[in-house]
Amino acid sequence: MATMSAPVTMPPGPKGMPILGNLNEFRRKGTLNFYMDIWKQYGDVASMKLGPLSSYMFVRPEHIQYILVKNPEKYVKGLTHDKLRVAIGNGILTLEGDSWYRQRKLMQPTYTPKNIRQFSDMMVKAAQQLDARWAALTPGQTLDINLEMTRVTMSVISQAMFGVDLSENYQEAAKALFELLIYTNESFEQLIDLPLFIPTARNQRMKQARQLLREFIFSVIRQRREQGLQDDLLSMLMSSRDADTGEFMTDDQLHDEVLITFFAGHETTASLLTWTFYQLSKNPDVEAKLHEELDSVLNGQSPTLEDMPRLPYTKMVLNETLRLLGPVPIIARDSAVDDEVEGYSIRKGSMIVVVPYATHRHPEFWEKPLAFYPEHFTAESVNKRPRYAYFPFGSGQRICIGQHFAEMEGLLMLAEIAQRFRVRLAKENDGALKYAGVIRPLQPIIVTVEPRLH
């Protein structure tokens, strides 16, 4: 990718103001809208200034491959992740260098397809419990679909992680996590963050949220040590040994990994299912094809692990949701060295942003870039596309460690719920979103549900 065939230049981009650069526009539009507008105006490579920080945006698949896959040592999780570290600590999501490598080796066996297979029945059972709740509703009763999906995915991750269903009593913890995500997102829009020891209302909320989560997670770890290891993710993590040193994770390491796995794990899958049901309600032709596959393959029975390969269209529907509304629309890195990409100069210490949300809408790589069109994921279409035109879980050595868990959960839950219910918008919703760590609906998506099978 680096080349000396042309003079080194800066990528195009908005001029900005003295000192502040483009920070006011960044704040006014919000993170996602800002980068999407930059892409539309300046193209697939652009530069901008956010206060003193130089930032570069990349969208094309070959850029994604160069930055995330081929050169992870040049593009690292440095200063851009410091604000996230303040909120959620030093887990696999935020670590860098040798510390990350050791932690990834420790955790990788826990999340292999083989090890997560044991949780498939648990996922289906959680969806069946949701079915039962929905079946007991009075006709026309309305629901917030995002809250429903958050509840069911919380049930799954809490049972998988701890062996206990916390979905009925998770509101305080979930609100605390959202407070951390809001704090982090707002911090990216600040030129200077006030230190946490300064008791602003914002800092106080963040510290209280962090402390609540810390106490909750340590109490669970303490209880597990007293009760002994079980068949759950926490026990797998607690029994993982470093192959070189023979050491186990410390309680602080366990805390940070549990925090990101427990909360972010359910949040991203809840987002995926929320937007899938929203899209099905807006696209009856897609919904009809999905129902046809589910009825033909499952014939009213709940899905099993063995059914997953027999549900290709169901998977295509989920992939298309991940294309348009993947939970993580932006990935940030720091340039650790001076570099050059296709004749463009990249300065050491700059923020590098790749934007799946834009790549997944690029008209060069997608037949119907703005439509909900699962046929984008037929084998023929996939083979025609560049490999890195689609990367909802990231790419390279830092690809999401929970990808297999999320894909299995999404498919089994969609298959179970969608064969039994149609979800219909009870209130008009244009699908507007907000970005706070993950993509969320800007306004609650209020729905009714209609039984399909009797």
Short mmCIF file of C-alpha atoms in Angstrom, two decimals:
data_model
loop_
_atom_site.label_atom_id
_atom_site.label_comp_id
_atom_site.label_asym_id
_atom_site.label_seq_id
_atom_site.Cartn_x
_atom_site.Cartn_y
_atom_site.Cartn_z
CA MET A 1 0.00 0.00 0.00
CA ALA A 2 2.81 2.40 0.82
CA THR A 3 4.32 3.73 -2.36
CA MET A 4 6.79 6.33 -3.58
CA SER A 5 5.39 6.48 -7.10
CA ALA A 6 3.78 9.89 -6.52
CA PRO A 7 4.64 12.97 -4.45
CA VAL A 8 3.53 12.66 -0.84
CA THR A 9 0.52 14.89 -0.14
CA MET A 10 -2.11 15.43 2.53
CA PRO A 11 -5.53 13.90 1.83
CA PRO A 12 -8.29 16.41 1.04
CA GLY A 13 -10.51 17.66 3.82
CA PRO A 14 -12.22 20.67 5.42
CA LYS A 15 -10.02 23.58 6.33
CA GLY A 16 -11.39 24.22 9.81
CA MET A 17 -10.76 27.04 12.31
CA PRO A 18 -7.54 28.06 14.02
CA ILE A 19 -6.78 25.91 17.10
CA LEU A 20 -10.21 24.20 17.09
CA GLY A 21 -9.93 22.85 13.57
CA ASN A 22 -13.16 21.00 12.75
CA LEU A 23 -14.08 20.33 16.36
CA ASN A 24 -17.18 22.54 16.43
CA GLU A 25 -18.61 20.77 13.39
CA PHE A 26 -17.73 17.41 14.95
CA ARG A 27 -19.65 18.33 18.10
CA ARG A 28 -22.60 19.81 16.25
CA LYS A 29 -23.14 16.88 13.90
CA GLY A 30 -22.09 14.04 16.17
CA THR A 31 -19.37 11.49 15.46
CA LEU A 32 -21.09 9.35 12.84
CA ASN A 33 -22.78 12.13 10.86
CA PHE A 34 -19.53 14.10 10.85
CA TYR A 35 -17.52 11.33 9.22
CA MET A 36 -20.30 10.40 6.80
CA ASP A 37 -20.52 14.02 5.62
CA ILE A 38 -16.74 14.13 5.22
CA TRP A 39 -16.90 10.97 3.10
CA LYS A 40 -19.68 12.33 0.89
CA GLN A 41 -17.83 15.60 0.35
CA TYR A 42 -14.18 14.54 0.11
CA GLY A 43 -14.21 10.88 -0.88
CA ASP A 44 -12.63 7.68 0.37
CA VAL A 45 -9.56 9.27 1.98
CA ALA A 46 -9.83 12.53 3.91
CA SER A 47 -8.01 14.50 6.60
CA MET A 48 -9.27 16.86 9.28
CA LYS A 49 -8.22 18.50 12.55
CA LEU A 50 -10.02 17.92 15.83
CA GLY A 51 -8.46 20.52 18.05
CA PRO A 52 -4.73 19.74 18.13
CA LEU A 53 -5.31 16.20 16.84
CA SER A 54 -4.81 15.38 13.18
CA SER A 55 -7.28 12.78 11.93
CA TYR A 56 -7.43 10.71 8.76
CA MET A 57 -10.44 8.79 7.48
CA PHE A 58 -10.25 5.69 5.26
CA VAL A 59 -13.14 3.83 3.64
CA ARG A 60 -11.95 1.58 0.80
CA PRO A 61 -11.48 -2.19 1.38
CA GLU A 62 -7.78 -2.06 0.42
CA HIS A 63 -7.28 0.65 3.06
CA ILE A 64 -9.03 -1.48 5.68
CA GLN A 65 -6.75 -4.39 4.82
CA TYR A 66 -3.62 -2.23 4.97
CA ILE A 67 -4.47 -0.64 8.33
CA LEU A 68 -6.22 -3.39 10.28
CA VAL A 69 -4.83 -6.58 8.76
CA LYS A 70 -1.37 -6.03 7.30
CA ASN A 71 0.03 -3.35 9.62
CA PRO A 72 -1.47 -3.63 13.12
CA GLU A 73 1.90 -2.64 14.63
CA LYS A 74 1.71 0.71 12.79
CA TYR A 75 -1.91 1.42 13.72
CA VAL A 76 -2.51 0.79 17.39
CA LYS A 77 -5.01 1.47 20.16
CA GLY A 78 -3.17 4.38 21.74
CA LEU A 79 -4.43 7.80 22.81
CA THR A 80 -7.71 7.30 20.97
CA HIS A 81 -8.59 4.57 23.49
CA ASP A 82 -7.41 6.37 26.63
CA LYS A 83 -10.90 7.78 27.22
CA LEU A 84 -12.36 4.28 26.93
CA ARG A 85 -9.74 2.94 29.36
CA VAL A 86 -10.85 5.52 31.93
CA ALA A 87 -14.38 4.12 31.69
CA ILE A 88 -13.93 0.35 31.33
CA GLY A 89 -10.35 -0.40 32.30
CA ASN A 90 -7.66 -2.47 30.59
CA GLY A 91 -9.37 -5.44 29.04
CA ILE A 92 -8.78 -7.09 25.70
CA LEU A 93 -10.71 -4.30 23.99
CA THR A 94 -8.33 -1.56 25.15
CA LEU A 95 -4.97 -3.26 25.78
CA GLU A 96 -2.12 -2.87 23.30
CA GLY A 97 1.22 -4.50 22.56
CA ASP A 98 2.55 -7.43 24.60
CA SER A 99 -0.16 -7.00 27.27
CA TRP A 100 -2.86 -7.42 24.64
CA TYR A 101 -1.12 -10.39 23.06
CA ARG A 102 -0.82 -12.24 26.39
CA GLN A 103 -4.43 -11.52 27.29
CA ARG A 104 -5.71 -12.56 23.87
CA LYS A 105 -3.84 -15.89 24.17
CA LEU A 106 -5.40 -16.42 27.59
CA MET A 107 -8.93 -15.70 26.39
CA GLN A 108 -8.96 -17.14 22.88
CA PRO A 109 -9.72 -20.77 23.86
CA THR A 110 -12.80 -19.64 25.78
CA TYR A 111 -14.44 -18.19 22.67
CA THR A 112 -13.70 -20.85 20.06
CA PRO A 113 -16.71 -22.20 18.09
CA LYS A 114 -16.27 -25.51 19.89
CA ASN A 115 -16.44 -24.00 23.37
CA ILE A 116 -19.39 -21.70 22.73
CA ARG A 117 -21.53 -24.49 21.24
CA GLN A 118 -22.59 -25.45 24.76
CA PHE A 119 -24.57 -22.23 25.05
CA SER A 120 -26.86 -22.80 22.03
CA ASP A 121 -29.67 -24.43 24.02
CA MET A 122 -29.52 -21.60 26.55
CA MET A 123 -29.97 -19.07 23.75
CA VAL A 124 -33.00 -20.86 22.34
CA LYS A 125 -34.53 -21.22 25.81
CA ALA A 126 -34.19 -17.48 26.43
CA ALA A 127 -35.96 -16.82 23.12
CA GLN A 128 -38.70 -19.31 24.08
CA GLN A 129 -39.24 -17.41 27.33
CA LEU A 130 -39.65 -14.22 25.31
CA ASP A 131 -42.13 -16.06 23.06
CA ALA A 132 -44.15 -16.99 26.13
CA ARG A 133 -44.21 -13.41 27.40
CA TRP A 134 -45.31 -12.13 24.00
CA ALA A 135 -48.00 -14.81 23.69
CA ALA A 136 -49.53 -13.57 26.97
CA LEU A 137 -49.86 -9.97 25.75
CA THR A 138 -53.28 -8.53 25.04
CA PRO A 139 -53.91 -7.83 21.33
CA GLY A 140 -52.52 -4.45 20.34
CA GLN A 141 -50.34 -4.10 23.45
CA THR A 142 -47.20 -2.14 22.55
CA LEU A 143 -43.55 -2.87 23.32
CA ASP A 144 -40.21 -1.11 22.96
CA ILE A 145 -38.39 -3.64 20.76
CA ASN A 146 -34.93 -2.49 21.86
CA LEU A 147 -35.82 -3.02 25.54
CA GLU A 148 -37.22 -6.46 24.68
CA MET A 149 -34.07 -7.48 22.83
CA THR A 150 -31.85 -6.05 25.57
CA ARG A 151 -33.73 -8.08 28.14
CA VAL A 152 -33.42 -11.37 26.25
CA THR A 153 -29.73 -10.92 25.38
CA MET A 154 -29.02 -9.93 28.99
CA SER A 155 -30.59 -13.23 30.02
CA VAL A 156 -28.28 -15.12 27.67
CA ILE A 157 -25.02 -13.37 28.53
CA SER A 158 -25.65 -13.45 32.29
CA GLN A 159 -26.37 -17.20 32.20
CA ALA A 160 -23.45 -17.87 29.87
CA MET A 161 -21.09 -15.71 31.92
CA PHE A 162 -22.28 -16.41 35.48
CA GLY A 163 -24.76 -19.31 35.30
CA VAL A 164 -27.47 -16.98 36.68
CA ASP A 165 -30.24 -15.11 34.82
CA LEU A 166 -29.94 -11.44 35.75
CA SER A 167 -32.34 -10.13 33.09
CA GLU A 168 -35.05 -9.28 35.62
CA ASN A 169 -32.82 -7.16 37.83
CA TYR A 170 -30.23 -5.60 35.61
CA GLN A 171 -31.59 -2.08 35.23
CA GLU A 172 -29.10 -0.39 37.55
CA ALA A 173 -26.12 -2.15 36.02
CA ALA A 174 -27.33 -1.52 32.46
CA LYS A 175 -27.90 2.17 33.20
CA ALA A 176 -24.42 2.36 34.72
CA LEU A 177 -22.87 0.88 31.59
CA PHE A 178 -24.79 3.31 29.37
CA GLU A 179 -23.49 6.14 31.53
CA LEU A 180 -19.92 4.96 30.83
CA LEU A 181 -20.63 4.80 27.10
CA ILE A 182 -22.14 8.30 27.08
CA TYR A 183 -19.16 9.64 29.05
CA THR A 184 -16.73 8.10 26.58
CA ASN A 185 -18.61 9.33 23.52
CA GLU A 186 -18.88 12.86 24.92
CA SER A 187 -15.18 12.82 25.79
CA PHE A 188 -14.26 12.35 22.15
CA GLU A 189 -16.06 15.62 21.42
CA GLN A 190 -14.19 17.58 24.09
CA LEU A 191 -10.99 19.47 23.40
CA ILE A 192 -9.92 18.98 27.02
CA ASP A 193 -11.45 16.65 29.62
CA LEU A 194 -11.61 17.91 33.17
CA PRO A 195 -9.77 15.46 35.47
CA LEU A 196 -12.02 13.03 37.31
CA PHE A 197 -11.07 14.48 40.71
CA ILE A 198 -12.91 17.68 39.77
CA PRO A 199 -16.48 17.00 41.01
CA THR A 200 -18.51 18.09 37.99
CA ALA A 201 -21.94 16.48 37.62
CA ARG A 202 -20.66 14.55 34.59
CA ASN A 203 -17.58 13.26 36.43
CA GLN A 204 -19.67 12.29 39.43
CA ARG A 205 -22.11 10.30 37.31
CA MET A 206 -19.25 8.52 35.60
CA LYS A 207 -17.46 7.63 38.85
CA GLN A 208 -20.66 6.39 40.46
CA ALA A 209 -21.44 4.24 37.44
CA ARG A 210 -17.94 2.80 37.38
CA GLN A 211 -18.02 2.03 41.11
CA LEU A 212 -21.44 0.36 40.88
CA LEU A 213 -20.24 -1.91 38.10
CA ARG A 214 -16.99 -2.67 39.89
CA GLU A 215 -18.78 -3.74 43.07
CA PHE A 216 -21.23 -5.85 41.12
CA ILE A 217 -18.58 -7.72 39.12
CA PHE A 218 -16.23 -8.29 42.06
CA SER A 219 -19.12 -9.70 44.11
CA VAL A 220 -19.80 -12.22 41.32
CA ILE A 221 -16.10 -13.18 41.07
CA ARG A 222 -15.92 -13.56 44.86
CA GLN A 223 -19.01 -15.76 44.88
CA ARG A 224 -17.62 -17.97 42.12
CA ARG A 225 -14.36 -18.50 44.01
CA GLU A 226 -16.39 -19.58 47.05
CA GLN A 227 -18.74 -21.88 45.12
CA GLY A 228 -16.16 -23.37 42.78
CA LEU A 229 -15.83 -23.38 39.01
CA GLN A 230 -18.83 -24.22 36.84
CA ASP A 231 -19.72 -24.58 33.14
CA ASP A 232 -19.78 -20.89 32.28
CA LEU A 233 -17.60 -18.25 30.67
CA LEU A 234 -16.41 -16.79 33.97
CA SER A 235 -15.15 -20.20 35.09
CA MET A 236 -13.38 -20.69 31.76
CA LEU A 237 -11.66 -17.33 32.17
CA MET A 238 -10.76 -18.05 35.80
CA SER A 239 -9.19 -21.39 34.87
CA SER A 240 -7.22 -20.03 31.88
CA ARG A 241 -3.43 -20.17 32.38
CA ASP A 242 -0.73 -18.27 30.57
CA ALA A 243 1.10 -20.90 28.51
CA ASP A 244 4.49 -19.29 29.22
CA THR A 245 4.20 -18.34 32.89
CA GLY A 246 1.46 -20.68 34.13
CA GLU A 247 -0.24 -17.71 35.79
CA PHE A 248 -3.98 -17.19 36.08
CA MET A 249 -5.75 -13.88 35.50
CA THR A 250 -5.78 -11.49 38.43
CA ASP A 251 -9.12 -10.31 39.82
CA ASP A 252 -8.53 -6.93 38.18
CA GLN A 253 -7.99 -8.62 34.80
CA LEU A 254 -11.11 -10.71 35.31
CA HIS A 255 -13.08 -7.59 36.22
CA ASP A 256 -12.09 -5.75 33.06
CA GLU A 257 -12.80 -8.74 30.80
CA VAL A 258 -16.12 -9.51 32.45
CA LEU A 259 -17.16 -5.87 32.14
CA ILE A 260 -16.64 -5.71 28.40
CA THR A 261 -17.91 -9.26 27.71
CA PHE A 262 -20.97 -9.13 29.94
CA PHE A 263 -22.25 -5.70 29.04
CA ALA A 264 -20.92 -4.96 25.56
CA GLY A 265 -21.66 -8.55 24.54
CA HIS A 266 -25.37 -8.28 25.19
CA GLU A 267 -25.57 -4.68 23.99
CA THR A 268 -24.26 -5.43 20.49
CA THR A 269 -26.51 -8.46 19.94
CA ALA A 270 -29.52 -6.56 21.26
CA SER A 271 -28.74 -3.84 18.72
CA LEU A 272 -28.46 -6.41 15.91
CA LEU A 273 -31.82 -8.02 16.72
CA THR A 274 -33.55 -4.68 17.27
CA TRP A 275 -32.58 -3.38 13.85
CA THR A 276 -33.34 -6.74 12.21
CA PHE A 277 -36.93 -6.72 13.43
CA TYR A 278 -37.22 -3.06 12.47
CA GLN A 279 -36.05 -3.83 8.93
CA LEU A 280 -38.36 -6.84 8.64
CA SER A 281 -41.30 -4.65 9.60
CA LYS A 282 -40.36 -2.22 6.81
CA ASN A 283 -39.60 -4.88 4.19
CA PRO A 284 -42.48 -7.37 3.94
CA ASP A 285 -41.00 -9.17 0.91
CA VAL A 286 -37.87 -10.00 2.92
CA GLU A 287 -39.95 -11.01 5.90
CA ALA A 288 -42.04 -13.35 3.73
CA LYS A 289 -38.92 -15.09 2.37
CA LEU A 290 -37.55 -15.43 5.88
CA HIS A 291 -40.81 -16.97 7.13
CA GLU A 292 -40.87 -19.34 4.17
CA GLU A 293 -37.39 -20.65 5.03
CA LEU A 294 -38.13 -20.95 8.75
CA ASP A 295 -41.42 -22.76 8.18
CA SER A 296 -39.87 -25.14 5.64
CA VAL A 297 -36.77 -26.02 7.66
CA LEU A 298 -38.08 -25.89 11.23
CA ASN A 299 -41.75 -26.79 10.70
CA GLY A 300 -42.73 -25.15 13.97
CA GLN A 301 -39.91 -26.68 16.00
CA SER A 302 -37.36 -24.61 17.86
CA PRO A 303 -34.00 -24.31 16.08
CA THR A 304 -30.96 -26.29 17.15
CA LEU A 305 -27.27 -25.96 16.47
CA GLU A 306 -27.62 -28.55 13.71
CA ASP A 307 -30.26 -26.42 11.96
CA MET A 308 -27.98 -23.40 11.52
CA PRO A 309 -26.38 -24.50 8.20
CA ARG A 310 -29.89 -25.14 6.86
CA LEU A 311 -30.96 -21.51 7.37
CA PRO A 312 -28.88 -19.60 4.80
CA TYR A 313 -31.44 -16.86 4.14
CA THR A 314 -31.85 -16.24 7.88
CA LYS A 315 -28.11 -15.66 8.07
CA MET A 316 -28.25 -13.40 5.01
CA VAL A 317 -30.89 -11.27 6.74
CA LEU A 318 -28.65 -10.85 9.79
CA ASN A 319 -25.62 -10.08 7.62
CA GLU A 320 -27.58 -7.40 5.81
CA THR A 321 -28.56 -5.82 9.13
CA LEU A 322 -24.90 -5.87 10.15
CA ARG A 323 -24.01 -4.22 6.84
CA LEU A 324 -26.43 -1.32 7.21
CA LEU A 325 -26.69 -1.02 10.98
CA GLY A 326 -23.79 -2.93 12.51
CA PRO A 327 -23.44 -2.04 16.20
CA VAL A 328 -19.92 -0.59 15.73
CA PRO A 329 -19.92 1.89 12.81
CA ILE A 330 -16.48 3.44 13.42
CA ILE A 331 -13.09 1.96 14.36
CA ALA A 332 -10.29 4.23 15.58
CA ARG A 333 -6.54 3.66 15.72
CA ASP A 334 -3.42 5.76 16.34
CA SER A 335 -0.56 5.95 13.87
CA ALA A 336 2.54 4.76 15.72
CA VAL A 337 4.90 5.81 12.91
CA ASP A 338 5.00 8.14 9.94
CA ASP A 339 3.51 6.28 7.02
CA GLU A 340 2.30 6.70 3.48
CA VAL A 341 -0.89 5.27 1.98
CA GLU A 342 -1.36 5.54 -1.78
CA GLY A 343 0.76 8.65 -1.93
CA TYR A 344 -0.89 10.29 1.08
CA SER A 345 1.26 11.24 4.05
CA ILE A 346 0.18 9.93 7.47
CA ARG A 347 1.81 11.60 10.45
CA LYS A 348 2.86 9.72 13.57
CA GLY A 349 0.52 10.42 16.48
CA SER A 350 -2.54 11.02 14.31
CA MET A 351 -5.95 9.46 14.77
CA ILE A 352 -6.84 6.99 12.02
CA VAL A 353 -10.54 6.30 11.52
CA VAL A 354 -11.95 3.52 9.37
CA VAL A 355 -15.70 3.70 8.89
CA PRO A 356 -17.54 0.40 8.32
CA TYR A 357 -20.77 2.42 8.14
CA ALA A 358 -19.44 4.09 4.97
CA THR A 359 -17.63 1.09 3.50
CA HIS A 360 -20.81 -0.96 3.84
CA ARG A 361 -22.68 1.66 1.79
CA HIS A 362 -20.04 2.22 -0.87
CA PRO A 363 -21.80 2.10 -4.29
CA GLU A 364 -18.70 0.57 -5.89
CA PHE A 365 -19.08 -2.62 -3.84
CA TRP A 366 -22.82 -2.97 -3.15
CA GLU A 367 -25.56 -3.48 -5.71
CA LYS A 368 -28.19 -1.63 -3.65
CA PRO A 369 -26.10 0.28 -1.12
CA LEU A 370 -28.93 1.99 0.78
CA ALA A 371 -31.60 -0.75 0.49
CA PHE A 372 -32.20 -3.65 2.86
CA TYR A 373 -31.30 -6.39 0.38
CA PRO A 374 -30.16 -9.75 1.86
CA GLU A 375 -29.23 -10.95 -1.62
CA HIS A 376 -26.04 -8.96 -1.15
CA PHE A 377 -24.91 -12.10 0.68
CA THR A 378 -25.55 -14.81 -1.89
CA ALA A 379 -22.40 -16.81 -2.56
CA GLU A 380 -22.12 -15.23 -6.01
CA SER A 381 -22.34 -11.67 -4.66
CA VAL A 382 -19.85 -12.36 -1.85
CA ASN A 383 -17.33 -13.80 -4.32
CA LYS A 384 -17.54 -10.70 -6.50
CA ARG A 385 -16.78 -8.29 -3.66
CA PRO A 386 -13.38 -7.37 -2.24
CA ARG A 387 -12.73 -9.29 0.98
CA TYR A 388 -12.69 -6.20 3.18
CA ALA A 389 -15.79 -4.50 1.79
CA TYR A 390 -17.62 -6.10 4.75
CA PHE A 391 -16.14 -6.19 8.25
CA PRO A 392 -18.83 -5.74 10.92
CA PHE A 393 -16.66 -7.42 13.59
CA GLY A 394 -13.46 -5.62 12.63
CA SER A 395 -10.59 -7.38 10.88
CA GLY A 396 -7.08 -8.63 11.42
CA GLN A 397 -5.62 -9.82 14.68
CA ARG A 398 -8.03 -7.65 16.69
CA ILE A 399 -11.21 -8.99 15.15
CA CYS A 400 -13.96 -9.26 17.78
CA ILE A 401 -13.24 -12.25 20.01
CA GLY A 402 -16.97 -12.76 20.61
CA GLN A 403 -17.91 -12.96 16.91
CA HIS A 404 -18.87 -16.65 16.93
CA PHE A 405 -20.96 -16.23 20.09
CA ALA A 406 -22.80 -13.23 18.61
CA GLU A 407 -23.45 -14.90 15.26
CA MET A 408 -24.81 -18.05 16.87
CA GLU A 409 -27.00 -16.10 19.28
CA GLY A 410 -28.35 -13.80 16.58
CA LEU A 411 -29.29 -16.63 14.22
CA LEU A 412 -30.87 -18.93 16.81
CA MET A 413 -32.88 -16.14 18.40
CA LEU A 414 -34.09 -14.69 15.12
CA ALA A 415 -35.11 -18.16 13.91
CA GLU A 416 -37.01 -18.94 17.11
CA ILE A 417 -38.80 -15.59 17.48
CA ALA A 418 -39.50 -14.79 13.82
CA GLN A 419 -41.17 -18.12 13.07
CA ARG A 420 -43.66 -17.46 15.89
CA PHE A 421 -44.29 -13.70 15.67
CA ARG A 422 -44.53 -10.84 13.22
CA VAL A 423 -43.27 -7.53 14.60
CA ARG A 424 -45.16 -4.46 13.41
CA LEU A 425 -44.45 -0.78 14.00
CA ALA A 426 -47.14 0.66 16.27
CA LYS A 427 -45.75 4.15 15.85
CA GLU A 428 -44.08 5.64 12.81
CA ASN A 429 -40.30 5.57 13.15
CA ASP A 430 -37.87 6.74 10.47
CA GLY A 431 -35.02 4.61 11.80
CA ALA A 432 -32.96 7.59 12.95
CA LEU A 433 -30.10 6.51 15.19
CA LYS A 434 -27.67 7.79 17.74
CA TYR A 435 -24.15 6.60 18.35
CA ALA A 436 -23.04 6.02 21.93
CA GLY A 437 -20.52 3.19 21.88
CA VAL A 438 -22.94 1.22 19.70
CA ILE A 439 -25.72 2.28 17.33
CA ARG A 440 -29.02 2.79 19.14
CA PRO A 441 -32.44 4.03 17.97
CA LEU A 442 -32.74 7.80 18.40
CA GLN A 443 -36.38 7.35 19.39
CA PRO A 444 -37.85 4.19 20.95
CA ILE A 445 -39.07 1.73 18.31
CA ILE A 446 -42.58 0.97 19.53
CA VAL A 447 -44.10 -2.20 18.11
CA THR A 448 -46.92 -4.68 18.40
CA VAL A 449 -46.44 -8.41 17.87
CA GLU A 450 -48.75 -10.78 15.98
CA PRO A 451 -48.64 -14.57 16.55
CA ARG A 452 -47.86 -16.59 13.40
CA LEU A 453 -48.03 -20.24 14.44
CA HIS A 454 -50.75 -21.68 16.62
#
